[in-house]
Amino acid sequence: MAEKDKVKKRRHWNRDDTELTLISLPTVIWFVLFSYLPMFGIIIAFKEYKLSGGHGFLYSLLHSEWVGWKNFKYFFTSNAFAMLLRNTILYNVVFIILGAFFAVLFAVMLSNLRNKKGSKVYQTMMFFPYFMSWVVISYIVYAVLTPEKGYANAIITALGGQKIMWYQEAKYWPFILTFMKIWKGLGYGMVIYLASITGIDPSLYEAAVMDGATKWQQAKYITLPSIKTVLVMMLILDTGKIFYSDFGLFYQITGQIPQSLYSTVSTFDTYIYKAIQSSAPIGKTAAASFFQSICCCCTILFANWVVSKIDKDSTII
């Protein structure tokens, strides 16, 4: 009997498995080439990388001096580390909370529209900014905020106020960056939650209406509990990126981070980018990037663990 069971298990592979494997093969190859093979370069963070004359990258990497945690110590003890950590985490926390709130809010509002054509128009209009590059958006922001001929200053002076030097006043940028992030990503998050809402059994709403439930009560007791799993899943995934920042948002929108805004809008990603452009050793830059990756892995595992203690059905791992 044991031999027959083994034969059955061996024959379990069928034609559908072969077809699905072939379909997924391009994706597997892409991840191997661009995600897993480059992980070998992690050792740069533990070496003082120097090019060897007449040899290529791999030879130079393997024969560079091993410095252990020296690159990490340099990064952790730098004057900018505390500021970068603060900015990266606080910005992302605000983005996650407000992004989820407004995405769910607008998804619920659109799901209650009776005019379906109007709902489709609103969805398209709100989703359109997601496809725009931060470079394009940065020119729009500059046209609004440029001190000399910007629309914002034109309105302020027309109302009797004084012109604001937007790119020299750091206090305004946390609000500007938050608004731009929510505006650009709102449509994407809204569509995800709206798709979940459309999958809710309509009979639940019909029963609620017969019982005299208002729109707010329907949303509170039917819609929100029904999309809870998707909401928690999205929050866990967003938590996994809390040590990363949207480089285009912080670098392009601010006009490549002028010195007047440096301490307010700089994050790990912009720091690493500027370090690569400078004469800083690549090992120290790699250490900062590796630190990001480890922290993001830990945060997503921790968030998933916390959720598993509260509601196992909402975990992603």
XYZ file of N, CA, C and O in Angstrom, residues 39-186:
592
model
N 21.421 40.167 -4.647
C 21.605 40.093 -3.198
C 23.039 39.706 -2.830
O 23.481 39.940 -1.703
N 23.765 39.139 -3.784
C 25.168 38.827 -3.544
C 25.954 40.097 -3.217
O 26.927 40.066 -2.462
N 25.508 41.224 -3.747
C 26.190 42.492 -3.516
C 26.063 43.009 -2.109
O 26.664 44.034 -1.762
N 25.295 42.321 -1.256
C 25.152 42.738 0.143
C 26.504 42.801 0.840
O 26.719 43.627 1.739
N 27.430 41.954 0.418
C 28.732 41.917 1.098
C 29.506 43.226 0.922
O 30.475 43.462 1.646
N 29.081 44.077 -0.021
C 29.735 45.385 -0.166
C 29.627 46.176 1.133
O 30.533 46.932 1.492
N 28.500 45.988 1.849
C 28.298 46.723 3.098
C 29.312 46.335 4.163
O 29.500 47.081 5.136
N 29.976 45.196 4.004
C 30.935 44.734 4.999
C 32.376 44.843 4.494
O 33.280 44.296 5.115
N 32.577 45.551 3.388
C 33.912 45.670 2.821
C 34.228 47.119 2.479
O 33.328 47.936 2.288
N 35.500 47.396 2.403
C 35.946 48.697 1.919
C 36.261 48.530 0.433
O 37.402 48.236 0.056
N 35.224 48.713 -0.368
C 35.336 48.367 -1.792
C 36.284 49.306 -2.524
O 36.188 50.527 -2.417
N 37.214 48.694 -3.251
C 38.158 49.442 -4.078
C 38.338 48.720 -5.402
O 38.444 47.488 -5.438
N 38.359 49.498 -6.472
C 38.563 48.914 -7.795
C 40.009 48.461 -7.948
O 40.945 49.176 -7.573
N 40.175 47.272 -8.485
C 41.508 46.737 -8.761
C 41.834 46.964 -10.230
O 41.026 46.629 -11.101
N 42.981 47.548 -10.477
C 43.350 47.867 -11.853
C 43.434 46.634 -12.733
O 44.042 45.631 -12.362
N 42.772 46.718 -13.882
C 42.801 45.613 -14.828
C 41.845 44.488 -14.510
O 41.857 43.450 -15.184
N 41.019 44.646 -13.488
C 40.073 43.598 -13.095
C 38.655 44.184 -13.038
O 38.464 45.391 -12.937
N 37.689 43.291 -13.084
C 36.300 43.704 -13.089
C 35.720 43.877 -11.699
O 36.433 43.802 -10.680
N 34.413 44.082 -11.673
C 33.708 44.356 -10.416
C 33.796 43.178 -9.454
O 34.096 43.351 -8.270
N 33.543 41.977 -9.940
C 33.492 40.809 -9.063
C 34.850 40.548 -8.410
O 34.930 40.290 -7.199
N 35.916 40.636 -9.176
C 37.255 40.421 -8.631
C 37.583 41.487 -7.579
O 38.112 41.181 -6.509
N 37.247 42.737 -7.905
C 37.515 43.830 -6.967
C 36.730 43.651 -5.675
O 37.241 43.922 -4.580
N 35.490 43.180 -5.808
C 34.650 42.992 -4.631
C 35.218 41.901 -3.723
O 35.314 42.072 -2.503
N 35.590 40.795 -4.298
C 36.080 39.667 -3.502
C 37.437 39.952 -2.868
O 37.774 39.382 -1.824
N 38.241 40.821 -3.493
C 39.581 41.092 -2.982
C 39.671 42.413 -2.201
O 40.764 42.821 -1.821
N 38.528 43.050 -1.993
C 38.529 44.263 -1.171
C 38.659 43.892 0.304
O 38.295 42.783 0.721
N 39.139 44.825 1.099
C 39.377 44.560 2.526
C 38.063 44.392 3.281
O 37.116 45.170 3.112
N 37.995 43.365 4.094
C 36.820 43.104 4.929
C 36.882 43.978 6.175
O 37.836 43.897 6.953
N 35.865 44.818 6.382
C 35.883 45.757 7.509
C 34.795 45.468 8.533
O 34.632 46.205 9.503
N 34.021 44.421 8.333
C 32.985 44.050 9.297
C 31.893 45.096 9.419
O 31.289 45.511 8.435
N 31.671 45.561 10.664
C 30.578 46.494 10.946
C 31.028 47.953 10.886
O 30.287 48.838 11.309
N 32.191 48.210 10.372
C 32.721 49.571 10.341
C 31.825 50.520 9.548
O 31.579 51.662 9.967
N 31.323 50.080 8.398
C 30.456 50.928 7.576
C 29.149 51.244 8.284
O 28.624 52.357 8.184
N 28.607 50.267 8.999
C 27.371 50.483 9.738
C 27.603 51.451 10.894
O 26.761 52.312 11.177
N 28.732 51.301 11.573
C 29.049 52.199 12.681
C 29.173 53.631 12.195
O 28.693 54.570 12.857
N 29.780 53.797 11.042
C 29.915 55.138 10.461
C 28.545 55.750 10.184
O 28.311 56.930 10.464
N 27.630 54.926 9.667
C 26.283 55.417 9.345
C 25.491 55.732 10.613
O 24.851 56.776 10.721
N 25.556 54.861 11.607
C 24.784 55.053 12.833
C 25.279 56.241 13.656
O 24.497 56.882 14.362
N 26.571 56.506 13.604
C 27.136 57.589 14.407
C 27.209 58.925 13.662
O 27.685 59.915 14.216
N 26.736 58.949 12.426
C 26.753 60.200 11.665
C 25.734 61.178 12.234
O 24.744 60.785 12.866
N 25.961 62.443 12.013
C 25.070 63.482 12.540
C 23.679 63.432 11.907
O 22.707 63.909 12.502
N 23.595 62.870 10.712
C 22.328 62.878 9.982
C 21.432 61.695 10.324
O 20.249 61.704 9.973
N 21.953 60.665 11.004
C 21.181 59.431 11.193
C 19.877 59.668 11.955
O 18.809 59.210 11.536
N 19.940 60.350 13.082
C 18.728 60.578 13.882
C 17.688 61.370 13.097
O 16.487 61.070 13.148
N 18.136 62.363 12.345
C 17.209 63.170 11.543
C 16.580 62.343 10.431
O 15.367 62.422 10.176
N 17.366 61.532 9.767
C 16.848 60.690 8.678
C 15.861 59.658 9.208
O 14.812 59.417 8.583
N 16.183 59.063 10.349
C 15.286 58.072 10.947
C 13.961 58.708 11.339
O 12.886 58.159 11.075
N 14.030 59.881 11.956
C 12.817 60.598 12.364
C 11.945 60.943 11.160
O 10.744 60.647 11.137
N 12.542 61.546 10.149
C 11.769 61.968 8.979
C 11.153 60.775 8.255
O 9.972 60.804 7.881
N 11.936 59.737 8.041
C 11.447 58.586 7.284
C 10.274 57.920 7.982
O 9.238 57.639 7.365
N 10.393 57.690 9.281
C 9.335 56.989 10.002
C 8.092 57.866 10.162
O 6.966 57.423 9.904
N 8.279 59.124 10.585
C 7.120 59.983 10.822
C 6.334 60.259 9.545
O 5.098 60.216 9.552
N 7.028 60.545 8.461
C 6.327 60.760 7.194
C 5.526 59.525 6.797
O 4.363 59.621 6.386
N 6.146 58.352 6.908
C 5.463 57.130 6.484
C 4.282 56.795 7.381
O 3.256 56.297 6.904
N 4.404 57.044 8.664
C 3.274 56.805 9.574
C 2.085 57.681 9.178
O 0.938 57.217 9.110
N 2.353 58.950 8.905
C 1.279 59.861 8.480
C 0.700 59.418 7.144
O -0.528 59.406 6.950
N 1.564 59.034 6.205
C 1.088 58.594 4.892
C 0.210 57.356 5.009
O -0.821 57.249 4.329
N 0.610 56.409 5.852
C -0.150 55.162 5.993
C -1.523 55.431 6.595
O -2.545 54.948 6.101
N -1.556 56.208 7.674
C -2.826 56.460 8.364
C -3.777 57.264 7.488
O -4.937 56.866 7.272
N -3.309 58.397 6.975
C -4.184 59.237 6.158
C -4.518 58.573 4.823
O -5.647 58.712 4.334
N -3.554 57.862 4.246
C -3.830 57.187 2.976
C -4.925 56.156 3.105
O -5.833 56.091 2.275
N -4.865 55.343 4.165
C -5.906 54.333 4.379
C -7.249 54.981 4.699
O -8.292 54.553 4.191
N -7.228 56.028 5.510
C -8.484 56.693 5.899
C -9.213 57.271 4.686
O -10.403 56.999 4.474
N -8.496 58.044 3.871
C -9.152 58.684 2.736
C -9.508 57.675 1.638
O -10.528 57.837 0.953
N -8.701 56.642 1.469
C -9.022 55.627 0.463
C -10.309 54.894 0.820
O -11.184 54.694 -0.037
N -10.443 54.508 2.088
C -11.672 53.834 2.528
C -12.853 54.790 2.470
O -13.953 54.420 2.027
N -12.643 56.037 2.882
C -13.728 57.022 2.884
C -14.291 57.236 1.479
O -15.517 57.161 1.273
N -13.415 57.474 0.506
C -13.893 57.722 -0.846
C -14.438 56.460 -1.491
O -15.340 56.535 -2.334
N -13.906 55.297 -1.132
C -14.451 54.046 -1.667
C -15.888 53.835 -1.190
O -16.766 53.451 -1.969
N -16.133 54.112 0.084
C -17.490 53.988 0.629
C -18.418 55.009 -0.015
O -19.571 54.694 -0.372
N -17.936 56.221 -0.217
C -18.767 57.258 -0.830
C -19.135 56.891 -2.267
O -20.299 57.020 -2.674
N -18.153 56.419 -3.040
C -18.436 56.064 -4.434
C -19.338 54.846 -4.530
O -20.143 54.736 -5.478
N -19.213 53.925 -3.585
C -20.068 52.731 -3.631
C -21.529 53.069 -3.375
O -22.417 52.282 -3.726
N -21.782 54.222 -2.768
C -23.155 54.626 -2.472
C -23.755 55.542 -3.532
O -24.904 55.961 -3.410
N -22.973 55.865 -4.550
C -23.519 56.681 -5.631
C -24.502 55.873 -6.468
O -24.203 54.749 -6.875
N -25.634 56.448 -6.749
C -26.622 55.749 -7.560
C -26.327 55.875 -9.050
O -26.657 54.996 -9.833
N -25.706 56.985 -9.433
C -25.351 57.197 -10.832
C -24.046 56.452 -11.136
O -22.956 56.905 -10.783
N -24.163 55.302 -11.770
C -22.993 54.472 -12.027
C -22.026 55.114 -13.016
O -20.811 54.959 -12.901
N -22.556 55.823 -14.015
C -21.672 56.509 -14.964
C -20.865 57.592 -14.251
O -19.674 57.758 -14.497
N -21.528 58.318 -13.366
C -20.825 59.340 -12.604
C -19.761 58.724 -11.710
O -18.669 59.272 -11.546
N -20.072 57.558 -11.142
C -19.103 56.867 -10.295
C -17.861 56.479 -11.089
O -16.736 56.622 -10.612
N -18.064 55.999 -12.325
C -16.923 55.620 -13.179
C -16.076 56.842 -13.533
O -14.842 56.766 -13.577
N -16.733 57.966 -13.780
C -16.004 59.200 -14.104
C -15.151 59.632 -12.917
O -13.975 59.989 -13.068
N -15.738 59.594 -11.728
C -15.008 59.990 -10.525
C -13.827 59.048 -10.275
O -12.739 59.494 -9.883
N -14.033 57.759 -10.486
C -12.951 56.792 -10.296
C -11.784 57.092 -11.230
O -10.618 57.072 -10.820
N -12.111 57.371 -12.493
C -11.063 57.652 -13.479
C -10.312 58.921 -13.123
O -9.072 58.967 -13.195
N -11.030 59.956 -12.734
C -10.395 61.221 -12.383
C -9.484 61.075 -11.164
O -8.401 61.664 -11.099
N -9.906 60.279 -10.186
C -9.120 60.109 -8.974
C -7.952 59.151 -9.182
O -6.939 59.236 -8.491
N -8.087 58.234 -10.135
C -7.038 57.259 -10.391
C -5.965 57.804 -11.326
O -4.833 57.312 -11.334
N -6.291 58.820 -12.097
C -5.365 59.364 -13.102
C -4.040 59.847 -12.510
O -2.975 59.562 -13.073
N -4.028 60.577 -11.380
C -2.735 61.043 -10.837
C -1.760 59.925 -10.515
O -0.545 60.145 -10.516
N -2.264 58.724 -10.247
C -1.384 57.612 -9.905
C -0.423 57.282 -11.051
O 0.698 56.819 -10.817
N -0.843 57.517 -12.288
C -0.033 57.193 -13.459
C 0.922 58.326 -13.831
O 1.733 58.170 -14.734
N 0.816 59.444 -13.161
C 1.691 60.569 -13.470
C 3.026 60.424 -12.761
O 3.093 59.985 -11.614
N 4.088 60.775 -13.455
C 5.426 60.725 -12.868
C 5.598 61.875 -11.888
O 5.035 62.959 -12.064
N 6.434 61.630 -10.860
C 6.736 62.701 -9.916
C 7.475 63.841 -10.592
O 7.407 64.986 -10.145
N 8.173 63.551 -11.677
C 8.861 64.616 -12.409
C 7.842 65.580 -13.009
O 7.988 66.808 -12.930
N 6.793 65.015 -13.619
C 5.735 65.846 -14.201
C 5.026 66.636 -13.106
O 4.775 67.844 -13.235
N 4.717 65.954 -12.010
C 4.020 66.618 -10.904
C 4.888 67.711 -10.295
O 4.378 68.749 -9.859
N 6.200 67.500 -10.276
C 7.090 68.513 -9.697
C 7.024 69.820 -10.474
O 7.118 70.907 -9.879
N 6.850 69.748 -11.789
C 6.720 70.972 -12.590
C 5.399 71.681 -12.278
O 5.336 72.919 -12.260
N 4.358 70.896 -12.042
C 3.067 71.495 -11.670
C 3.183 72.194 -10.319
O 2.709 73.322 -10.136
N 3.835 71.521 -9.358
C 4.032 72.111 -8.033
C 4.872 73.370 -8.128
O 4.591 74.381 -7.465
N 5.916 73.324 -8.955
C 6.775 74.503 -9.114
C 5.999 75.671 -9.714
O 6.188 76.825 -9.323
N 5.103 75.370 -10.674
C 4.289 76.434 -11.277
C 3.370 77.076 -10.246
O 3.049 78.263 -10.341
N 2.972 76.303 -9.246
C 2.090 76.831 -8.206
C 2.878 77.575 -7.134
O 2.453 78.623 -6.641
N 4.070 77.073 -6.788
C 4.803 77.599 -5.640
C 5.975 78.509 -5.979
O 6.582 79.072 -5.052
N 6.337 78.629 -7.239
C 7.487 79.475 -7.561
C 7.272 80.880 -7.001
O 6.196 81.474 -7.156
N 8.253 81.424 -6.301
C 8.057 82.691 -5.576
C 7.688 83.861 -6.479
O 6.904 84.729 -6.077
N 8.234 83.929 -7.691
C 8.031 85.101 -8.538
C 6.656 85.116 -9.210
O 5.902 86.079 -9.082
N 6.313 84.045 -9.901
C 5.086 84.043 -10.687
C 4.170 82.868 -10.364
O 3.334 82.493 -11.174
N 4.325 82.296 -9.207
C 3.505 81.146 -8.832
C 2.062 81.523 -8.561
O 1.758 82.636 -8.119
N 1.171 80.581 -8.809
C -0.259 80.834 -8.602
C -0.575 81.050 -7.126
O -1.446 81.867 -6.792
N 0.114 80.327 -6.251
C -0.164 80.471 -4.819
C 0.146 81.884 -4.334
O -0.668 82.518 -3.643
N 1.314 82.401 -4.704
C 1.669 83.758 -4.288
C 0.797 84.808 -4.967
O 0.533 85.876 -4.402
N 0.364 84.535 -6.192
C -0.521 85.472 -6.880
C -1.842 85.618 -6.123
O -2.377 86.727 -5.977
N -2.355 84.509 -5.631
C -3.605 84.549 -4.857
C -3.390 85.244 -3.521
O -4.218 86.061 -3.074
N -2.256 84.928 -2.875
C -1.966 85.520 -1.556
C -1.821 87.046 -1.656
O -2.382 87.799 -0.849
N -1.083 87.511 -2.663
C -0.904 88.953 -2.828
C -2.199 89.630 -3.248
O -2.449 90.781 -2.870
N -3.035 88.946 -4.018
C -4.324 89.517 -4.415
C -5.234 89.717 -3.212
O -6.084 90.617 -3.212
N -5.038 88.878 -2.193
C -5.841 88.993 -0.972
C -5.191 89.915 0.053
O -5.675 90.026 1.182
N -4.076 90.556 -0.345
C -3.425 91.515 0.534
C -2.315 90.946 1.390
O -1.816 91.641 2.285
N -1.900 89.709 1.131
C -0.849 89.093 1.933
C 0.532 89.292 1.330
O 0.694 89.936 0.282
N 1.539 88.768 1.974
C 2.917 88.852 1.517
C 3.322 87.546 0.827
O 2.870 86.477 1.200
N 4.193 87.683 -0.157
C 4.673 86.510 -0.868
C 5.432 85.578 0.088
O 6.119 86.030 0.994
N 5.288 84.293 -0.149
C 5.969 83.283 0.656
C 7.059 82.636 -0.193
O 6.808 82.204 -1.315
N 8.253 82.572 0.350
C 9.356 81.898 -0.330
C 9.269 80.405 0.002
O 9.895 79.911 0.933
N 8.463 79.719 -0.777
C 8.097 78.347 -0.458
C 9.306 77.419 -0.353
O 9.343 76.553 0.522
N 10.274 77.593 -1.237
C 11.426 76.691 -1.266
C 12.518 77.083 -0.262
O 13.584 76.483 -0.252
N 12.215 78.070 0.571
C 13.131 78.444 1.641
C 12.486 78.340 3.020
O 13.141 78.517 4.027
N 11.187 78.072 3.041
C 10.446 77.959 4.297
C 10.140 76.487 4.564
O 9.234 75.908 3.966
N 10.894 75.863 5.449
C 10.762 74.423 5.680
C 9.453 74.052 6.382
O 8.972 72.925 6.234
N 8.858 74.970 7.126
C 7.693 74.637 7.936
C 6.466 74.245 7.105
O 5.562 73.575 7.614
N 6.415 74.642 5.843
C 5.250 74.335 5.016
C 5.343 72.945 4.369
O 4.322 72.383 3.973
N 6.535 72.397 4.254
C 6.730 71.214 3.422
C 6.174 69.913 3.982
O 5.765 69.045 3.196
N 6.120 69.692 5.284
C 5.429 68.476 5.744
C 3.980 68.409 5.272
O 3.492 67.326 4.907
N 3.304 69.541 5.224
C 1.911 69.561 4.764
C 1.836 69.416 3.238
O 0.953 68.722 2.719
N 2.764 70.057 2.530
C 2.766 69.957 1.066
C 3.042 68.519 0.631
O 2.348 67.972 -0.236
N 4.052 67.896 1.228
C 4.413 66.530 0.852
C 3.302 65.543 1.217
O 3.019 64.614 0.449
N 2.684 65.746 2.357
C 1.583 64.860 2.759
C 0.416 64.987 1.795
O -0.175 63.978 1.372
N 0.075 66.218 1.437
C -1.026 66.431 0.492
C -0.732 65.778 -0.858
O -1.593 65.100 -1.436
N 0.489 65.945 -1.371
C 0.847 65.398 -2.670
C 0.842 63.865 -2.651
O 0.396 63.221 -3.607
N 1.323 63.284 -1.575
C 1.343 61.827 -1.462
C -0.067 61.260 -1.432
O -0.368 60.275 -2.125
N -0.935 61.849 -0.628
C -2.317 61.367 -0.528
C -3.038 61.584 -1.850
O -3.771 60.701 -2.322
N -2.833 62.741 -2.478
C -3.497 63.055 -3.746
C -3.106 62.073 -4.844
O -3.947 61.605 -5.602
N -1.840 61.724 -4.919
C -1.370 60.845 -5.984
C -1.771 59.389 -5.753
O -2.113 58.667 -6.699
N -1.747 58.940 -4.510
C -2.027 57.533 -4.247
C -3.458 57.221 -3.872
O -3.809 56.049 -3.681
N -4.298 58.247 -3.765
C -5.671 58.037 -3.325
C -6.440 57.112 -4.258
O -7.140 56.199 -3.812
